[in-house]
Every structure is written in structure tokens, then in C-alpha cells.
Amino acid sequence: MMDESNVGADTHIRLLAGHSSTGRPVFEVLPARVLGDHSFELSGSPGLVLGCAAGDVLQVAGDGTYEATERGANVCVQAYRRGPFSSEELAGLEAAPTALDGLAEAPADRRFIVGTVAREVGFPAIERVMNDWAASVDNTEWWFGNAD
């Protein structure tokens, strides 16, 4: 049971991203704000987990599975390629979400890029920007992490 004094506190949650080729679970740790017992509001969009974005409210089970119980105002965009993105490629995408009033982030090794864009921008505008950027970066794939 959660101590009510934790409500509103910043924390990190562990979400199940999938399973490795050996069957072991793979988790992603994300920043969140405590809302109540097993209920959290994501503070950042995931790079591995599908089905949620910054601002979504999640009900999280002990095994890392979750249910998005309330959609926030953001769309998550995830980009991958074989090998790391260069700092120039990341900078090119950082400029695009900024034009869309969004944010692009990557871990230090730049093995993936995560974008967070306001849902109100609209999927067609986001698709145009992402397609233009991806066309300039070899072997890059991107998708919406939470298009529902």
C-alpha cells in the first residue's frame, strides 16, 4: 500500500518493454510523478516501451506491465537505426520537433531517439517532419509510440 505522503512526488517507474531472445524480460526505467497506489503520470516519453507518452497516466503492475488509463496531450515518436545516430543527425531532429513545439532526446550512446510532440499538432504534420528527417538519415526507421 502506498503512503499518501508520496502522492505528487517525482520517482522512476520500471515498465516492461518486451523480452530478449533468451526470454528474459527487458525493462525501461522512466521518470514519473506518483498519483496514487500503482498510478503514475509519465514525465518523459519512452524509447523502448510502446503505447504511452509523457503526460499519460498509467496503472503499473509489479511485473512492469501497465495500462494507460488516461491519455495526456502528447504523442511519442521513436526512431531507430543500426548503429548510433551521429550528433549532427540528432541535432537535425532536435530542430524539427522544436518547430512543432516538441522535444527530441537520446541516451548518451544515441542508439535511439525519442520525440515528444503535442497531440494537437496533428499526425499529418508530425509525419511530414519525420519523413523528411528520416529521408536524410541512412537506414532509419521511425514510428509513433502511442498512436491510439
JSON list of C-alpha atoms in Angstrom, two decimals:
[
{"chain": "A", "resi": 1, "resn": "MET", "atom": "CA", "xyz": [0.00, 0.00, 0.00]},
{"chain": "A", "resi": 2, "resn": "MET", "atom": "CA", "xyz": [1.26, 3.48, -0.86]},
{"chain": "A", "resi": 3, "resn": "ASP", "atom": "CA", "xyz": [1.90, 6.09, 1.77]},
{"chain": "A", "resi": 4, "resn": "GLU", "atom": "CA", "xyz": [-0.28, 9.10, 0.82]},
{"chain": "A", "resi": 5, "resn": "SER", "atom": "CA", "xyz": [2.65, 11.42, 1.57]},
{"chain": "A", "resi": 6, "resn": "ASN", "atom": "CA", "xyz": [4.26, 10.13, -1.68]},
{"chain": "A", "resi": 7, "resn": "VAL", "atom": "CA", "xyz": [1.44, 11.46, -3.89]},
{"chain": "A", "resi": 8, "resn": "GLY", "atom": "CA", "xyz": [2.86, 14.13, -6.19]},
{"chain": "A", "resi": 9, "resn": "ALA", "atom": "CA", "xyz": [6.45, 13.01, -5.62]},
{"chain": "A", "resi": 10, "resn": "ASP", "atom": "CA", "xyz": [8.83, 12.55, -8.54]},
{"chain": "A", "resi": 11, "resn": "THR", "atom": "CA", "xyz": [10.05, 8.99, -8.97]},
{"chain": "A", "resi": 12, "resn": "HIS", "atom": "CA", "xyz": [11.06, 6.46, -11.61]},
{"chain": "A", "resi": 13, "resn": "ILE", "atom": "CA", "xyz": [8.98, 3.52, -12.77]},
{"chain": "A", "resi": 14, "resn": "ARG", "atom": "CA", "xyz": [10.03, 0.31, -14.48]},
{"chain": "A", "resi": 15, "resn": "LEU", "atom": "CA", "xyz": [7.93, -0.68, -17.49]},
{"chain": "A", "resi": 16, "resn": "LEU", "atom": "CA", "xyz": [8.12, -3.95, -19.39]},
{"chain": "A", "resi": 17, "resn": "ALA", "atom": "CA", "xyz": [9.41, -3.23, -22.92]},
{"chain": "A", "resi": 18, "resn": "GLY", "atom": "CA", "xyz": [9.41, -6.85, -24.11]},
{"chain": "A", "resi": 19, "resn": "HIS", "atom": "CA", "xyz": [11.55, -9.94, -23.87]},
{"chain": "A", "resi": 20, "resn": "SER", "atom": "CA", "xyz": [15.08, -10.71, -25.07]},
{"chain": "A", "resi": 21, "resn": "SER", "atom": "CA", "xyz": [15.88, -13.55, -27.46]},
{"chain": "A", "resi": 22, "resn": "THR", "atom": "CA", "xyz": [16.53, -15.71, -24.37]},
{"chain": "A", "resi": 23, "resn": "GLY", "atom": "CA", "xyz": [13.10, -14.92, -22.96]},
{"chain": "A", "resi": 24, "resn": "ARG", "atom": "CA", "xyz": [14.30, -12.60, -20.21]},
{"chain": "A", "resi": 25, "resn": "PRO", "atom": "CA", "xyz": [12.18, -9.51, -19.61]},
{"chain": "A", "resi": 26, "resn": "VAL", "atom": "CA", "xyz": [13.54, -6.17, -20.83]},
{"chain": "A", "resi": 27, "resn": "PHE", "atom": "CA", "xyz": [12.57, -3.09, -18.83]},
{"chain": "A", "resi": 28, "resn": "GLU", "atom": "CA", "xyz": [12.77, 0.64, -19.41]},
{"chain": "A", "resi": 29, "resn": "VAL", "atom": "CA", "xyz": [13.04, 3.00, -16.45]},
{"chain": "A", "resi": 30, "resn": "LEU", "atom": "CA", "xyz": [11.15, 6.27, -16.92]},
{"chain": "A", "resi": 31, "resn": "PRO", "atom": "CA", "xyz": [10.60, 9.40, -14.85]},
{"chain": "A", "resi": 32, "resn": "ALA", "atom": "CA", "xyz": [7.11, 9.76, -13.42]},
{"chain": "A", "resi": 33, "resn": "ARG", "atom": "CA", "xyz": [5.03, 11.51, -10.80]},
{"chain": "A", "resi": 34, "resn": "VAL", "atom": "CA", "xyz": [3.21, 9.45, -8.17]},
{"chain": "A", "resi": 35, "resn": "LEU", "atom": "CA", "xyz": [-0.58, 9.83, -8.35]},
{"chain": "A", "resi": 36, "resn": "GLY", "atom": "CA", "xyz": [-1.62, 7.05, -6.01]},
{"chain": "A", "resi": 37, "resn": "ASP", "atom": "CA", "xyz": [-1.31, 3.32, -5.42]},
{"chain": "A", "resi": 38, "resn": "HIS", "atom": "CA", "xyz": [0.28, 1.93, -8.63]},
{"chain": "A", "resi": 39, "resn": "SER", "atom": "CA", "xyz": [-0.85, 5.06, -10.54]},
{"chain": "A", "resi": 40, "resn": "PHE", "atom": "CA", "xyz": [1.71, 7.36, -12.17]},
{"chain": "A", "resi": 41, "resn": "GLU", "atom": "CA", "xyz": [1.87, 10.22, -14.65]},
{"chain": "A", "resi": 42, "resn": "LEU", "atom": "CA", "xyz": [4.79, 9.79, -17.07]},
{"chain": "A", "resi": 43, "resn": "SER", "atom": "CA", "xyz": [7.20, 12.71, -17.10]},
{"chain": "A", "resi": 44, "resn": "GLY", "atom": "CA", "xyz": [9.13, 11.53, -20.17]},
{"chain": "A", "resi": 45, "resn": "SER", "atom": "CA", "xyz": [8.32, 9.58, -23.33]},
{"chain": "A", "resi": 46, "resn": "PRO", "atom": "CA", "xyz": [9.81, 6.08, -23.66]},
{"chain": "A", "resi": 47, "resn": "GLY", "atom": "CA", "xyz": [12.37, 4.95, -26.21]},
{"chain": "A", "resi": 48, "resn": "LEU", "atom": "CA", "xyz": [11.57, 1.23, -25.99]},
{"chain": "A", "resi": 49, "resn": "VAL", "atom": "CA", "xyz": [8.11, 0.84, -24.49]},
{"chain": "A", "resi": 50, "resn": "LEU", "atom": "CA", "xyz": [5.14, 1.21, -26.83]},
{"chain": "A", "resi": 51, "resn": "GLY", "atom": "CA", "xyz": [1.71, 2.58, -26.03]},
{"chain": "A", "resi": 52, "resn": "CYS", "atom": "CA", "xyz": [2.46, 5.64, -23.90]},
{"chain": "A", "resi": 53, "resn": "ALA", "atom": "CA", "xyz": [3.96, 9.14, -23.92]},
{"chain": "A", "resi": 54, "resn": "ALA", "atom": "CA", "xyz": [4.88, 11.87, -21.49]},
{"chain": "A", "resi": 55, "resn": "GLY", "atom": "CA", "xyz": [1.74, 13.07, -19.72]},
{"chain": "A", "resi": 56, "resn": "ASP", "atom": "CA", "xyz": [-0.13, 9.75, -19.87]},
{"chain": "A", "resi": 57, "resn": "VAL", "atom": "CA", "xyz": [-1.48, 8.28, -16.64]},
{"chain": "A", "resi": 58, "resn": "LEU", "atom": "CA", "xyz": [-0.50, 4.65, -16.14]},
{"chain": "A", "resi": 59, "resn": "GLN", "atom": "CA", "xyz": [-1.60, 1.92, -13.78]},
{"chain": "A", "resi": 60, "resn": "VAL", "atom": "CA", "xyz": [1.59, -0.15, -13.29]},
{"chain": "A", "resi": 61, "resn": "ALA", "atom": "CA", "xyz": [1.73, -3.74, -12.03]},
{"chain": "A", "resi": 62, "resn": "GLY", "atom": "CA", "xyz": [4.64, -5.20, -10.09]},
{"chain": "A", "resi": 63, "resn": "ASP", "atom": "CA", "xyz": [5.88, -7.11, -13.16]},
{"chain": "A", "resi": 64, "resn": "GLY", "atom": "CA", "xyz": [6.20, -3.89, -15.21]},
{"chain": "A", "resi": 65, "resn": "THR", "atom": "CA", "xyz": [3.09, -4.39, -17.30]},
{"chain": "A", "resi": 66, "resn": "TYR", "atom": "CA", "xyz": [0.87, -1.35, -17.46]},
{"chain": "A", "resi": 67, "resn": "GLU", "atom": "CA", "xyz": [-2.38, 0.09, -18.69]},
{"chain": "A", "resi": 68, "resn": "ALA", "atom": "CA", "xyz": [-2.72, 3.67, -19.93]},
{"chain": "A", "resi": 69, "resn": "THR", "atom": "CA", "xyz": [-5.81, 4.82, -18.03]},
{"chain": "A", "resi": 70, "resn": "GLU", "atom": "CA", "xyz": [-5.73, 8.42, -19.25]},
{"chain": "A", "resi": 71, "resn": "ARG", "atom": "CA", "xyz": [-4.11, 9.90, -22.35]},
{"chain": "A", "resi": 72, "resn": "GLY", "atom": "CA", "xyz": [-2.07, 13.04, -21.94]},
{"chain": "A", "resi": 73, "resn": "ALA", "atom": "CA", "xyz": [-1.59, 15.77, -24.53]},
{"chain": "A", "resi": 74, "resn": "ASN", "atom": "CA", "xyz": [1.49, 14.23, -26.19]},
{"chain": "A", "resi": 75, "resn": "VAL", "atom": "CA", "xyz": [2.46, 11.85, -28.96]},
{"chain": "A", "resi": 76, "resn": "CYS", "atom": "CA", "xyz": [5.62, 9.76, -28.66]},
{"chain": "A", "resi": 77, "resn": "VAL", "atom": "CA", "xyz": [7.79, 9.29, -31.77]},
{"chain": "A", "resi": 78, "resn": "GLN", "atom": "CA", "xyz": [10.58, 6.70, -31.71]},
{"chain": "A", "resi": 79, "resn": "ALA", "atom": "CA", "xyz": [13.45, 6.48, -34.23]},
{"chain": "A", "resi": 80, "resn": "TYR", "atom": "CA", "xyz": [15.99, 3.66, -34.63]},
{"chain": "A", "resi": 81, "resn": "ARG", "atom": "CA", "xyz": [18.72, 2.52, -36.96]},
{"chain": "A", "resi": 82, "resn": "ARG", "atom": "CA", "xyz": [21.61, 0.07, -36.94]},
{"chain": "A", "resi": 83, "resn": "GLY", "atom": "CA", "xyz": [24.38, 1.79, -35.10]},
{"chain": "A", "resi": 84, "resn": "PRO", "atom": "CA", "xyz": [24.24, 5.07, -33.24]},
{"chain": "A", "resi": 85, "resn": "PHE", "atom": "CA", "xyz": [22.91, 8.32, -34.64]},
{"chain": "A", "resi": 86, "resn": "SER", "atom": "CA", "xyz": [25.56, 11.00, -35.14]},
{"chain": "A", "resi": 87, "resn": "SER", "atom": "CA", "xyz": [25.36, 14.21, -33.16]},
{"chain": "A", "resi": 88, "resn": "GLU", "atom": "CA", "xyz": [24.51, 16.01, -36.43]},
{"chain": "A", "resi": 89, "resn": "GLU", "atom": "CA", "xyz": [21.62, 13.62, -37.14]},
{"chain": "A", "resi": 90, "resn": "LEU", "atom": "CA", "xyz": [20.28, 14.13, -33.63]},
{"chain": "A", "resi": 91, "resn": "ALA", "atom": "CA", "xyz": [20.63, 17.90, -34.00]},
{"chain": "A", "resi": 92, "resn": "GLY", "atom": "CA", "xyz": [18.67, 17.74, -37.26]},
{"chain": "A", "resi": 93, "resn": "LEU", "atom": "CA", "xyz": [15.78, 16.07, -35.48]},
{"chain": "A", "resi": 94, "resn": "GLU", "atom": "CA", "xyz": [16.04, 18.29, -32.41]},
{"chain": "A", "resi": 95, "resn": "ALA", "atom": "CA", "xyz": [15.30, 21.26, -34.68]},
{"chain": "A", "resi": 96, "resn": "ALA", "atom": "CA", "xyz": [12.23, 19.59, -36.20]},
{"chain": "A", "resi": 97, "resn": "PRO", "atom": "CA", "xyz": [10.24, 18.88, -33.01]},
{"chain": "A", "resi": 98, "resn": "THR", "atom": "CA", "xyz": [11.16, 22.35, -31.79]},
{"chain": "A", "resi": 99, "resn": "ALA", "atom": "CA", "xyz": [9.37, 23.72, -34.86]},
{"chain": "A", "resi": 100, "resn": "LEU", "atom": "CA", "xyz": [6.45, 21.51, -33.86]},
{"chain": "A", "resi": 101, "resn": "ASP", "atom": "CA", "xyz": [6.74, 22.72, -30.26]},
{"chain": "A", "resi": 102, "resn": "GLY", "atom": "CA", "xyz": [8.18, 19.36, -29.23]},
{"chain": "A", "resi": 103, "resn": "LEU", "atom": "CA", "xyz": [11.31, 17.78, -27.80]},
{"chain": "A", "resi": 104, "resn": "ALA", "atom": "CA", "xyz": [13.81, 15.23, -29.20]},
{"chain": "A", "resi": 105, "resn": "GLU", "atom": "CA", "xyz": [16.04, 13.28, -26.81]},
{"chain": "A", "resi": 106, "resn": "ALA", "atom": "CA", "xyz": [18.52, 10.42, -26.97]},
{"chain": "A", "resi": 107, "resn": "PRO", "atom": "CA", "xyz": [20.66, 8.49, -24.50]},
{"chain": "A", "resi": 108, "resn": "ALA", "atom": "CA", "xyz": [24.38, 9.32, -24.45]},
{"chain": "A", "resi": 109, "resn": "ASP", "atom": "CA", "xyz": [25.16, 6.50, -26.90]},
{"chain": "A", "resi": 110, "resn": "ARG", "atom": "CA", "xyz": [22.43, 7.79, -29.29]},
{"chain": "A", "resi": 111, "resn": "ARG", "atom": "CA", "xyz": [21.21, 4.24, -30.07]},
{"chain": "A", "resi": 112, "resn": "PHE", "atom": "CA", "xyz": [17.68, 5.62, -30.45]},
{"chain": "A", "resi": 113, "resn": "ILE", "atom": "CA", "xyz": [15.90, 8.95, -30.49]},
{"chain": "A", "resi": 114, "resn": "VAL", "atom": "CA", "xyz": [12.62, 9.78, -28.78]},
{"chain": "A", "resi": 115, "resn": "GLY", "atom": "CA", "xyz": [10.42, 12.69, -29.74]},
{"chain": "A", "resi": 116, "resn": "THR", "atom": "CA", "xyz": [7.58, 14.14, -27.69]},
{"chain": "A", "resi": 117, "resn": "VAL", "atom": "CA", "xyz": [5.16, 16.33, -29.64]},
{"chain": "A", "resi": 118, "resn": "ALA", "atom": "CA", "xyz": [1.80, 17.82, -28.63]},
{"chain": "A", "resi": 119, "resn": "ARG", "atom": "CA", "xyz": [-1.05, 15.69, -30.00]},
{"chain": "A", "resi": 120, "resn": "GLU", "atom": "CA", "xyz": [-2.80, 18.88, -31.19]},
{"chain": "A", "resi": 121, "resn": "VAL", "atom": "CA", "xyz": [-0.05, 19.39, -33.82]},
{"chain": "A", "resi": 122, "resn": "GLY", "atom": "CA", "xyz": [-1.69, 16.52, -35.69]},
{"chain": "A", "resi": 123, "resn": "PHE", "atom": "CA", "xyz": [-0.37, 13.28, -37.10]},
{"chain": "A", "resi": 124, "resn": "PRO", "atom": "CA", "xyz": [-0.01, 14.54, -40.70]},
{"chain": "A", "resi": 125, "resn": "ALA", "atom": "CA", "xyz": [2.31, 17.40, -39.66]},
{"chain": "A", "resi": 126, "resn": "ILE", "atom": "CA", "xyz": [4.40, 15.10, -37.47]},
{"chain": "A", "resi": 127, "resn": "GLU", "atom": "CA", "xyz": [4.60, 12.51, -40.27]},
{"chain": "A", "resi": 128, "resn": "ARG", "atom": "CA", "xyz": [5.82, 15.14, -42.76]},
{"chain": "A", "resi": 129, "resn": "VAL", "atom": "CA", "xyz": [8.59, 16.29, -40.44]},
{"chain": "A", "resi": 130, "resn": "MET", "atom": "CA", "xyz": [9.66, 12.77, -39.50]},
{"chain": "A", "resi": 131, "resn": "ASN", "atom": "CA", "xyz": [9.61, 11.50, -43.11]},
{"chain": "A", "resi": 132, "resn": "ASP", "atom": "CA", "xyz": [11.71, 14.48, -44.28]},
{"chain": "A", "resi": 133, "resn": "TRP", "atom": "CA", "xyz": [14.23, 13.93, -41.48]},
{"chain": "A", "resi": 134, "resn": "ALA", "atom": "CA", "xyz": [14.39, 10.13, -41.94]},
{"chain": "A", "resi": 135, "resn": "ALA", "atom": "CA", "xyz": [14.97, 10.54, -45.69]},
{"chain": "A", "resi": 136, "resn": "SER", "atom": "CA", "xyz": [18.20, 12.41, -44.85]},
{"chain": "A", "resi": 137, "resn": "VAL", "atom": "CA", "xyz": [19.49, 9.72, -42.44]},
{"chain": "A", "resi": 138, "resn": "ASP", "atom": "CA", "xyz": [20.59, 6.33, -43.79]},
{"chain": "A", "resi": 139, "resn": "ASN", "atom": "CA", "xyz": [18.77, 3.20, -42.63]},
{"chain": "A", "resi": 140, "resn": "THR", "atom": "CA", "xyz": [16.45, 5.00, -40.23]},
{"chain": "A", "resi": 141, "resn": "GLU", "atom": "CA", "xyz": [13.01, 3.83, -39.23]},
{"chain": "A", "resi": 142, "resn": "TRP", "atom": "CA", "xyz": [10.56, 5.76, -37.10]},
{"chain": "A", "resi": 143, "resn": "TRP", "atom": "CA", "xyz": [7.06, 5.18, -35.75]},
{"chain": "A", "resi": 144, "resn": "PHE", "atom": "CA", "xyz": [4.54, 6.57, -33.33]},
{"chain": "A", "resi": 145, "resn": "GLY", "atom": "CA", "xyz": [4.97, 5.03, -29.91]},
{"chain": "A", "resi": 146, "resn": "ASN", "atom": "CA", "xyz": [1.35, 5.78, -28.95]},
{"chain": "A", "resi": 147, "resn": "ALA", "atom": "CA", "xyz": [-0.80, 6.47, -31.99]},
{"chain": "A", "resi": 148, "resn": "ASP", "atom": "CA", "xyz": [-4.06, 5.30, -30.44]}
]
